[in-house]
Amino acid sequence: MPIVKKEIEVPNKYGLHARPAMQLVELANSYQSKIEVSNDTLTIDAKSIMSVMRLAAAKGTKLTIVCDGEDAEEAATAMIGLITAGFGEMESPQA
Amino acid sequence: MKIKKGIGVSPGVAICQAVVVDAEEFDIPQRKVPADHAQAELARLRKALTVSKKELQDLSKRTAERIGRETAGIFDFHISLLEDRSLQKKVQDAIVTGSVTAEYAVATVLRGYAREFLAMPEHLAERVKDVYDIEKRLLRNLIGQKRQSLSHLNQDVSVVAHDLTPSQTASMDRKHIRGIVIDAGGATSHTAILARALGIPTVVGTNDVAAEVTAGDMLIIDGTRGTVILDPDEATITQYKQMAQQQVDFIHSLDSLKDLPAITQDGHEITLLGNIEFPGEAAAVLDKGGQGIGLYRTEFLYLGTEREPNERDHYDAYREVIRLVSDHQVVIRTLDLGADKYTQSRARVPERNPFLGCRSIRFCLQNLPMFKTQIRAILRASVDANASMLFPLVTNLLELRQAKTIVRDVMEDLEEEGIEFRPDIPIGMMVETPSAALQADAFAKEVDFFSIGTNDLVQYTLAVDRGNEKVASMFTVAHPAVLRLIKDIIRTGQRHGISVSLCGEMAADPLYTLLLLGLGLQVFSCAPPAIPELKKMIRSVTMAHARQVARRVMSFQSDKETVNYLHAEVRGILPDDIIG
């Protein structure tokens, strides 16, 4: 089974706060692959909102995303896409 | 063995195992459950999760409609927290491996998350509020399940709680609940009144019993002395069993008085009535030798259900009481809600100072359709009955006149509709504020009777919050200022030839019977279980003695003097352990 690993920097002003975290978890849960996100110190399950909140990823945090499963490639691409777009918050950076 | 002191609010002794009811926003004590209960706890957790999620979905939908999608997002966030698999797994693991209740598991796991959130950068630490919020919601739903179960018990228990709502108390299974301990509250909280009405030995104001007792612990509740004994030894249990037997014997010895009049040794006849909360209690009043209903509190028509009662609900309840007492009198008090958890929790903006706020008659005058519904039902139900209508918490003449105008309006409506009612129904008012007491002379010209409510009169005269355990001990009818008001109200009523009854807790306390007789009180109304004792008191004394006692008491300058003096006077008439 493919394992896909990608890296990205959190671009939006308030980082992974409640709403982006929810979007991320929702997206992760739509794939079968096991998806883990790491920062410098922590590796967490991207399908758990509590875990994603615990990352406390602020703007500029470097994240590593590891997807493991049949749909790993699609999952990784989608996750990167969501984060790159700043969770739709880039235009009006208001929490 | 450990002895805890509180305030005894409903006399009697209970010796049995405890069930502990957790209150909202209260520390959940760690409670081990047997390993084979884990499945049941897991099932409770699942149910609480489902109910909480449903509540949040509704809340989100309503918020989106009323305020906007953006704000509703907060509840969607809560839903996603609840659905979090790792959160659920942690709670489940805690239940199974820790052998603890679902409540305790939820509290520990979520507080663990809360601590992590608090350590995060500021804008994320804010989210700790959401964690607290879902914790509270889950706990409420878990505890809610347990609360309901108080109405379905299969063995005798004593209920221990930090606090109980009146509706919780009202819904209790009376067959199996032998005693109540409440850490919060004073002698006149609604729950205490209810417990007394139900005749369940109760101690309040114990501060920390709920945290120390575990379900299944043996407990002695002495509602007469206000003590709770945790884990009593054999000798203590034996001693209390004897005492309980003596009390039962004393109560039985009063049975013979049931059909005798409440008449003093020197021939003054007194009217003894009962206070009730539910229609069914009317039978207990007559059974105990009462001559009618001196106060029918109608609040429980509202507290017992989720929806507002309609005219039919009111009418049926009143007719039931009237049917039970046949030609005896029934005083129906209009809605006395406002300064209580029920109203405040439903209010859009809770009042800052509800006891000085929109309660009782004020609340009714601001909610006319509701008020008129009740008045219609009272007027219709009393068409062929010895019933009267009583307005609570009147503080000025205008209020009374407004209320009476509304009664006239409703009568006109009924007349136009050709519906039968009683046009000459007596209308009375509660005298339970210093303003009403001081202006009793003016009020007496506009009502058919006075009813003295001592609980509110004491609260408003002495500025003591009945439910605040820090000052509850200052709450006493024996304060000279309160006694002077009571005396003046009785005298004013007599001068104007209108009936004056006293329906507060004071009427039920045999300590004050002599004094009240001496002040000229003719009508006593109290909780049904207190009637026989009160009759015994009245039948044991002379009016001459009572007047002497009253003169003496009115010369005292402190409540302590009065209480000590009355204790000495009453001793010898009733067994010691009956006098509080």
XYZ file of C-alpha atoms in Angstrom:
675
model
C 0.000 0.000 0.000
C 1.352 3.424 -0.890
C 2.684 5.764 1.735
C 2.781 9.408 0.719
C 4.646 12.029 2.684
C 4.377 15.777 2.057
C 5.469 18.920 3.821
C 3.794 22.280 4.060
C 3.836 25.543 6.033
C 0.659 26.896 7.661
C -0.095 30.073 5.683
C -3.135 31.676 7.334
C -2.915 34.313 10.044
C -4.526 32.410 12.906
C -3.163 28.982 12.091
C -5.063 25.789 12.816
C -7.754 27.210 15.081
C -11.213 25.733 15.516
C -12.720 26.159 12.059
C -9.656 25.140 10.002
C -9.132 22.202 12.333
C -12.700 21.096 11.733
C -12.239 21.393 7.963
C -9.020 19.429 8.122
C -10.541 16.648 10.218
C -13.613 16.476 8.036
C -11.447 16.170 4.951
C -9.193 13.551 6.568
C -12.217 11.501 7.549
C -13.384 11.348 3.944
C -10.382 9.161 3.060
C -9.696 5.598 4.024
C -5.986 6.121 4.523
C -4.501 6.548 7.920
C -3.417 10.198 8.009
C -0.936 11.604 10.475
C 0.265 15.166 10.839
C 3.477 16.121 12.641
C 5.108 19.295 13.773
C 8.545 19.444 15.437
C 7.450 17.639 18.546
C 4.141 15.885 18.010
C 2.616 13.381 15.602
C -1.142 13.201 15.694
C -4.114 11.495 14.062
C -5.584 13.942 11.537
C -9.008 12.332 11.929
C -9.374 13.498 15.531
C -10.301 17.119 16.166
C -8.922 17.011 19.696
C -5.589 15.810 18.340
C -5.462 18.409 15.595
C -6.219 21.127 18.136
C -3.387 19.812 20.265
C -0.956 20.540 17.426
C -1.585 24.213 18.175
C -0.143 24.977 14.734
C 0.308 28.724 14.334
C 1.078 30.602 11.116
C 4.427 29.494 9.739
C 4.474 26.116 11.463
C 6.014 23.418 9.242
C 3.782 20.371 9.085
C 4.560 16.926 7.740
C 1.625 14.944 6.429
C 1.886 11.185 6.079
C -0.922 9.287 4.384
C -0.926 5.517 4.410
C -3.558 3.574 2.458
C -5.164 2.870 -0.900
C -6.130 6.499 -1.449
C -2.967 7.980 0.106
C -2.053 10.001 -2.985
C -5.470 11.666 -3.293
C -5.650 12.254 0.448
C -2.253 13.914 0.620
C -3.035 16.131 -2.366
C -6.343 17.196 -0.898
C -4.861 17.922 2.519
C -2.081 20.007 1.009
C -4.636 21.776 -1.175
C -6.773 22.749 1.810
C -3.843 24.032 3.839
C -2.265 25.891 0.912
C -5.548 27.684 0.329
C -5.358 28.850 3.943
C -8.674 27.141 4.713
C -10.424 29.798 2.679
C -9.298 32.413 5.165
C -6.593 34.071 3.120
C -8.722 36.888 1.730
C -10.221 37.978 5.015
C -7.885 36.809 7.736
C -10.367 36.987 10.536
C -10.773 34.195 13.065
C -18.677 6.954 61.916
C -18.901 10.635 61.127
C -21.513 13.164 62.244
C -22.444 16.125 60.056
C -24.512 19.031 61.267
C -27.048 20.771 59.083
C -30.496 22.278 59.390
C -33.346 19.876 60.002
C -36.200 20.960 57.740
C -38.499 17.973 57.806
C -38.652 15.928 61.006
C -38.215 12.224 61.471
C -35.468 9.646 61.221
C -34.331 7.678 58.191
C -31.882 4.799 58.441
C -30.954 3.354 55.053
C -28.552 3.283 52.146
C -27.703 6.381 50.162
C -28.041 7.246 46.509
C -26.002 10.245 45.451
C -27.371 12.655 42.888
C -24.746 14.763 41.208
C -25.595 18.332 40.480
C -24.575 20.329 37.463
C -21.392 22.316 37.683
C -20.310 20.389 40.679
C -17.248 18.287 41.203
C -17.966 14.715 40.337
C -16.584 12.532 43.104
C -14.640 9.481 41.997
C -16.932 6.571 42.389
C -15.938 3.016 41.658
C -18.512 0.784 40.019
C -18.350 -3.019 39.991
C -16.579 -4.357 36.902
C -19.762 -5.927 35.565
C -21.406 -2.486 35.477
C -19.020 -1.249 32.799
C -21.355 -2.262 29.972
C -24.197 -0.322 31.565
C -21.969 2.732 32.031
C -20.842 2.496 28.397
C -24.463 2.355 27.316
C -25.206 5.462 29.398
C -22.270 7.207 27.745
C -23.543 6.316 24.271
C -26.980 7.633 25.121
C -25.585 10.869 26.538
C -23.458 11.343 23.414
C -26.460 10.823 21.153
C -28.698 13.188 23.125
C -25.962 15.830 23.368
C -25.319 15.653 19.651
C -28.998 16.028 18.906
C -29.216 19.056 21.200
C -26.234 20.638 19.481
C -27.662 20.007 16.025
C -30.890 21.709 17.032
C -28.969 24.536 18.635
C -26.819 24.969 15.539
C -29.866 25.004 13.287
C -31.734 27.515 15.430
C -28.682 29.724 15.790
C -28.067 29.668 12.051
C -31.639 30.801 11.446
C -31.730 33.485 14.097
C -28.190 34.814 14.230
C -26.231 33.420 11.334
C -24.189 30.568 9.970
C -20.957 31.989 11.387
C -22.128 31.906 15.015
C -23.764 28.518 14.566
C -20.326 27.188 13.636
C -19.416 27.107 17.292
C -21.954 24.335 17.865
C -20.748 22.454 14.805
C -17.341 22.579 16.432
C -18.843 21.124 19.598
C -20.414 18.342 17.547
C -17.094 17.499 15.991
C -15.525 17.386 19.464
C -18.206 14.966 20.623
C -17.711 12.811 17.530
C -13.968 12.647 18.028
C -13.073 8.996 18.093
C -9.967 9.381 20.221
C -11.964 11.336 22.794
C -14.661 8.698 22.881
C -12.071 5.942 23.128
C -10.344 7.631 26.060
C -13.629 7.933 27.968
C -14.572 4.334 27.194
C -11.152 3.125 28.317
C -11.471 5.072 31.566
C -14.821 3.424 32.279
C -13.603 -0.081 31.524
C -10.102 -0.061 32.978
C -10.753 2.397 35.799
C -14.109 0.883 36.846
C -15.558 4.370 37.289
C -18.911 5.948 36.448
C -19.456 7.474 33.025
C -19.658 10.883 34.722
C -16.286 10.499 36.323
C -14.718 9.246 33.109
C -16.117 12.171 31.113
C -14.977 14.661 33.731
C -11.410 13.316 33.952
C -10.849 12.922 30.218
C -12.268 16.330 29.313
C -10.456 18.088 32.108
C -7.278 16.468 30.813
C -7.953 18.033 27.403
C -8.805 21.316 29.085
C -5.414 21.412 30.769
C -3.666 20.858 27.433
C -5.679 23.617 25.808
C -4.875 26.027 28.600
C -1.187 25.548 27.903
C -1.574 26.622 24.254
C -1.078 30.056 22.668
C -3.757 32.517 23.715
C -6.147 32.309 20.762
C -6.226 28.518 21.033
C -6.445 28.477 24.823
C -9.790 30.216 24.346
C -11.112 26.902 23.097
C -10.958 25.516 26.600
C -14.397 27.059 27.047
C -15.711 24.746 24.366
C -14.224 21.766 26.158
C -15.887 22.871 29.401
C -19.108 23.380 27.539
C -19.289 19.911 26.072
C -18.223 18.463 29.405
C -21.133 20.231 31.058
C -23.535 19.110 28.364
C -22.462 15.481 28.582
C -22.617 15.511 32.362
C -26.041 17.090 32.347
C -27.314 14.405 30.032
C -25.670 11.642 32.033
C -26.976 13.009 35.304
C -30.360 13.645 33.717
C -30.663 9.930 33.098
C -29.906 9.243 36.720
C -32.244 11.947 37.975
C -35.132 10.390 36.168
C -34.333 7.106 37.812
C -35.206 8.633 41.201
C -38.795 8.101 40.192
C -38.281 4.375 39.632
C -36.671 2.820 42.662
C -37.018 -0.714 43.915
C -35.572 -0.364 47.403
C -35.630 2.153 50.236
C -32.940 4.804 49.908
C -31.936 8.224 51.173
C -31.134 10.802 48.524
C -27.936 12.809 48.921
C -27.301 15.779 46.636
C -25.576 19.106 46.542
C -28.891 20.588 45.511
C -32.180 19.404 44.098
C -34.637 21.306 41.982
C -38.259 21.351 43.180
C -39.249 19.322 40.142
C -36.671 16.688 41.013
C -38.068 16.499 44.527
C -41.611 16.468 43.214
C -40.924 13.585 40.862
C -39.364 11.396 43.534
C -40.800 8.005 44.257
C -42.344 8.628 47.662
C -42.647 4.959 48.479
C -38.929 4.355 48.476
C -37.310 7.658 49.370
C -36.900 7.655 53.140
C -34.711 10.683 53.664
C -33.026 13.611 51.913
C -29.718 15.383 52.543
C -28.970 18.558 50.611
C -25.646 20.307 51.067
C -26.943 23.655 49.841
C -29.867 25.698 50.947
C -31.747 26.856 54.009
C -34.860 25.818 55.848
C -37.276 27.514 53.479
C -36.019 26.504 50.051
C -38.742 25.107 47.820
C -37.223 21.686 48.151
C -37.428 21.862 51.943
C -41.084 22.900 51.742
C -41.792 20.015 49.421
C -39.936 17.489 51.529
C -41.984 18.590 54.514
C -45.164 18.288 52.495
C -44.172 14.785 51.477
C -43.217 13.945 55.063
C -39.675 12.862 54.166
C -37.064 13.444 56.928
C -34.702 16.050 55.479
C -31.525 17.857 56.480
C -30.157 20.773 54.431
C -27.112 23.024 54.632
C -24.621 20.228 55.300
C -21.982 21.676 52.940
C -19.976 18.603 51.963
C -21.923 15.412 52.525
C -22.481 14.709 48.818
C -18.747 14.578 48.199
C -18.127 12.200 51.096
C -20.927 9.733 50.615
C -20.762 6.961 48.062
C -23.826 5.264 46.680
C -24.707 2.324 48.900
C -23.233 3.793 52.090
C -25.301 3.441 55.243
C -26.690 6.746 56.437
C -28.772 8.017 59.336
C -30.714 11.184 58.655
C -32.189 12.904 61.694
C -34.479 15.554 60.282
C -35.615 16.593 63.749
C -32.167 17.527 65.057
C -30.583 18.334 61.716
C -27.836 15.740 61.830
C -26.552 13.241 59.305
C -24.479 10.282 60.451
C -22.221 8.697 57.863
C -21.292 5.062 58.283
C -22.938 4.703 61.719
C -21.868 1.954 64.132
C -24.248 -0.725 65.417
C -24.940 0.990 68.747
C -25.922 4.237 67.010
C -28.181 2.410 64.574
C -29.930 0.650 67.473
C -30.347 3.927 69.350
C -31.818 5.646 66.301
C -34.112 2.749 65.547
C -35.550 3.121 69.054
C -35.934 6.847 68.576
C -37.629 6.375 65.226
C -40.012 3.927 66.866
C -40.826 6.430 69.615
C -41.640 9.048 67.012
C -43.843 6.630 65.130
C -45.587 5.780 68.410
C -46.095 9.457 69.195
C -47.546 10.103 65.763
C -49.877 7.125 66.187
C -50.926 8.424 69.593
C -52.153 11.551 67.792
C -54.407 9.550 65.488
C -57.125 9.609 68.131
C -57.309 13.408 67.789
C -58.258 13.217 64.137
C -61.974 13.771 64.556
C -61.768 16.065 67.593
C -61.968 19.844 67.170
C -58.894 22.088 67.533
C -60.143 23.718 70.687
C -58.190 25.166 73.608
C -58.735 24.005 77.184
C -60.724 27.157 77.853
C -63.001 26.675 74.872
C -61.575 28.782 72.011
C -62.016 26.991 68.720
C -59.264 27.353 66.122
C -59.437 26.541 62.412
C -56.750 24.099 61.261
C -56.090 23.883 57.532
C -53.496 22.198 55.327
C -51.055 23.494 52.700
C -50.831 21.446 49.531
C -48.793 21.355 46.338
C -50.560 18.583 44.442
C -54.301 17.903 44.263
C -53.830 14.412 45.703
C -52.516 15.838 48.960
C -55.952 17.261 49.766
C -56.972 13.788 50.936
C -54.001 13.689 53.326
C -55.096 17.006 54.863
C -58.530 15.664 55.785
C -57.033 12.357 56.812
C -54.788 14.170 59.279
C -57.741 16.045 60.730
C -57.480 19.296 58.784
C -60.657 21.263 58.040
C -59.803 22.313 54.518
C -57.029 23.697 52.342
C -55.586 26.972 53.601
C -53.064 27.245 50.816
C -53.046 25.443 47.504
C -49.756 26.323 45.806
C -50.350 26.112 42.082
C -46.718 26.354 40.994
C -46.417 22.630 40.484
C -48.854 22.802 37.619
C -46.019 24.659 35.909
C -42.992 22.930 37.409
C -44.160 19.429 36.679
C -44.326 19.733 32.913
C -42.412 21.159 29.987
C -45.317 23.087 28.477
C -47.336 25.844 30.063
C -50.546 24.452 31.568
C -53.743 25.360 29.704
C -57.119 26.253 31.189
C -58.134 22.614 31.160
C -55.065 21.561 33.198
C -55.832 24.250 35.786
C -59.520 23.450 35.900
C -59.009 19.709 36.276
C -56.514 20.189 39.112
C -58.806 22.589 41.015
C -61.860 20.392 40.529
C -59.883 17.432 41.844
C -59.018 19.318 45.046
C -62.595 20.540 45.433
C -63.924 17.039 44.910
C -61.555 15.637 47.545
C -62.479 18.179 50.238
C -66.207 18.321 49.305
C -67.732 21.235 51.236
C -64.572 22.256 53.099
C -62.792 25.423 52.129
C -60.002 25.658 49.535
C -57.779 28.711 49.131
C -56.217 28.696 45.683
C -53.164 30.900 45.407
C -52.412 32.267 41.962
C -49.042 31.577 40.430
C -46.131 32.417 42.717
C -43.195 31.848 40.390
C -40.332 34.113 39.455
C -37.429 33.991 41.828
C -36.623 30.361 41.260
C -34.441 28.248 39.036
C -37.376 27.240 36.878
C -38.227 30.742 35.708
C -34.715 32.072 35.710
C -33.366 29.232 33.602
C -36.080 29.888 31.036
C -35.718 33.643 31.016
C -33.920 35.191 28.090
C -32.054 37.485 30.426
C -31.832 36.132 33.987
C -32.555 38.803 36.549
C -29.680 40.054 38.628
C -31.729 40.157 41.782
C -34.697 37.868 41.214
C -36.143 38.052 44.736
C -36.495 41.780 44.214
C -37.485 41.248 40.625
C -40.368 40.183 38.456
C -41.888 37.431 40.571
C -45.313 36.326 41.787
C -48.103 38.839 41.194
C -45.692 41.098 39.274
C -44.829 38.249 36.928
C -48.548 37.516 36.470
C -49.449 41.140 35.786
C -46.792 41.199 33.077
C -47.986 37.932 31.570
C -51.697 38.599 31.308
C -52.788 35.775 28.984
C -51.234 33.261 31.372
C -52.710 34.997 34.430
C -56.169 35.200 32.858
C -56.081 31.509 31.987
C -55.529 30.647 35.628
C -58.181 33.074 36.897
C -60.733 31.714 34.410
C -60.088 28.213 35.635
C -60.356 29.229 39.299
C -63.626 31.104 38.710
C -65.120 28.226 36.757
C -63.939 25.507 39.141
C -65.346 27.290 42.187
C -68.870 27.712 40.774
C -70.446 25.470 43.419
C -67.538 25.248 45.847
C -66.245 26.835 49.016
C -63.167 28.169 47.214
C -61.375 31.483 47.314
C -58.579 33.165 45.383
C -55.350 34.410 46.921
C -52.817 36.792 45.350
C -49.180 36.387 46.407
C -46.546 39.033 47.154
C -48.711 42.129 46.858
C -46.630 45.195 47.734
C -48.848 48.116 46.813
C -52.520 48.941 46.406
C -52.274 49.535 42.688
C -51.140 45.968 42.132
C -54.051 44.606 44.106
C -56.514 46.805 42.220
C -55.025 45.760 38.888
C -55.349 42.100 39.793
C -58.948 42.618 40.897
C -59.732 44.470 37.687
C -58.425 41.510 35.729
C -60.667 39.186 37.738
C -63.641 41.418 36.822
C -62.611 41.390 33.153
C -62.427 37.628 33.147
C -65.834 37.441 34.828
C -67.307 39.639 32.087
C -65.799 37.398 29.430
C -67.260 34.307 31.088
C -70.628 35.964 31.385
C -70.630 36.896 27.692
C -69.687 33.350 26.781
C -72.472 32.028 29.015
C -70.037 29.975 31.089
C -70.888 29.303 34.730
C -68.606 30.693 37.423
C -68.718 31.996 40.966
C -69.201 35.792 40.853
C -68.839 36.361 44.606
C -65.635 34.395 45.103
C -63.725 35.739 48.136
C -60.459 37.389 47.161
C -57.551 37.594 49.556
C -53.917 38.568 49.535
C -50.732 37.241 51.022
C -49.234 39.656 53.494
C -45.606 38.726 53.124
C -43.707 41.939 52.554
C -43.005 44.677 55.078
C -44.792 47.157 52.786
C -48.012 45.148 52.792
C -47.775 44.582 56.549
C -47.234 48.260 57.303
C -50.084 49.261 55.005
C -52.383 46.446 56.150
C -54.983 48.997 57.215
C -55.491 50.199 53.647
C -55.370 46.704 52.171
C -57.904 45.331 54.664
C -60.600 47.561 53.128
C -60.124 45.974 49.703
C -59.775 42.241 50.361
C -61.868 39.543 52.003
C -58.998 37.931 53.885
C -55.297 38.079 54.703
C -52.898 35.202 54.629
C -49.543 35.723 56.300
C -46.604 34.173 54.505
C -43.821 34.046 57.027
C -41.046 32.824 54.734
C -41.089 35.845 52.476
C -41.968 38.180 55.325
C -38.830 37.087 57.176
C -36.673 37.241 54.068
C -37.753 40.753 53.151
C -37.813 42.114 56.687
C -34.449 40.733 57.755
C -32.749 40.948 54.325
C -31.669 37.322 54.533
C -31.487 35.066 51.500
C -33.281 31.852 52.341
C -31.011 29.738 50.181
C -27.621 31.112 51.195
C -26.058 28.753 53.695
C -23.735 31.503 54.949
C -26.596 33.556 56.342
C -29.403 31.001 56.560
C -28.999 30.833 60.354
C -30.080 34.497 60.581
C -33.380 33.555 59.005
C -35.787 33.391 61.938
C -39.412 34.301 62.544
C -38.482 34.963 66.163
C -36.831 38.280 65.284
C -38.733 40.975 67.210
C -39.298 43.011 64.031
C -40.972 40.070 62.315
C -43.116 39.293 65.348
C -44.257 42.892 65.581
C -45.337 42.858 61.923
C -47.221 39.603 62.430
C -48.962 40.981 65.483
C -49.996 44.133 63.616
C -51.330 42.193 60.644
C -53.485 40.005 62.899
C -54.789 43.027 64.851
C -55.556 44.984 61.685
C -57.482 42.059 60.233
C -59.495 41.737 63.432
C -60.308 45.442 63.467
C -61.658 45.235 59.933
C -63.498 41.995 60.560
C -61.626 40.014 57.926
C -60.132 36.577 58.410
C -56.374 36.270 58.950
C -54.595 32.975 58.458
C -50.949 32.115 58.744
C -49.702 29.625 56.190
C -45.939 29.898 56.495
C -43.589 27.441 58.097
C -44.157 29.145 61.421
C -47.677 27.727 61.598
C -46.314 24.182 61.478
C -43.746 24.712 64.228
C -45.242 23.764 67.617
C -42.723 26.092 69.246
C -44.751 29.086 68.042
C -48.298 27.811 68.549
C -48.782 29.369 71.980
C -47.381 32.678 70.799
C -49.567 32.818 67.689
C -52.697 31.919 69.657
C -51.800 34.665 72.103
C -51.412 37.170 69.275
C -54.969 36.362 68.245
C -54.426 34.080 65.263
C -57.573 32.072 64.507
C -56.586 30.164 61.367
C -53.472 28.007 61.035
C -52.502 26.361 57.766
C -49.584 23.941 57.580
C -48.182 20.872 55.828
C -50.481 17.867 56.343
C -48.072 15.805 58.505
C -47.847 18.690 61.021
C -51.602 18.982 61.597
C -52.045 16.339 64.351
C -49.174 17.772 66.390
C -50.552 21.269 66.034
C -53.977 20.091 67.118
C -52.442 18.417 70.138
C -50.708 21.693 71.059
C -53.897 23.712 70.718
C -55.912 21.213 72.728
C -53.300 21.209 75.495
C -53.185 24.929 76.262
C -55.435 27.714 77.453
C -55.992 31.011 75.702
C -55.213 32.798 78.965
C -51.761 31.195 79.056
C -51.203 31.942 75.369
C -51.985 35.653 75.838
C -49.574 35.800 78.734
C -46.859 34.162 76.610
C -47.484 36.604 73.762
C -47.255 39.638 76.062
C -43.996 38.349 77.453
C -42.493 37.579 74.034
C -43.391 41.002 72.648
C -41.255 42.532 75.374
C -38.108 40.628 74.281
C -35.393 42.288 72.244
C -33.773 39.304 70.544
C -34.821 36.143 68.783
C -32.681 34.065 71.186
C -34.678 35.242 74.216
C -37.906 34.350 72.453
C -36.761 30.916 71.329
C -35.367 29.977 74.759
C -38.478 31.189 76.523
C -40.824 29.372 74.147
C -38.815 26.157 74.469
C -39.272 26.287 78.214
C -43.011 26.942 77.870
C -43.622 24.204 75.326
C -41.589 21.529 77.126
C -43.939 19.179 78.873
C -46.669 19.599 76.272
C -44.892 17.703 73.482
C -42.063 15.128 73.695
C -38.671 16.827 73.568
C -37.463 15.367 70.299
C -40.513 16.654 68.445
C -39.691 20.264 69.173
C -37.106 21.426 66.647
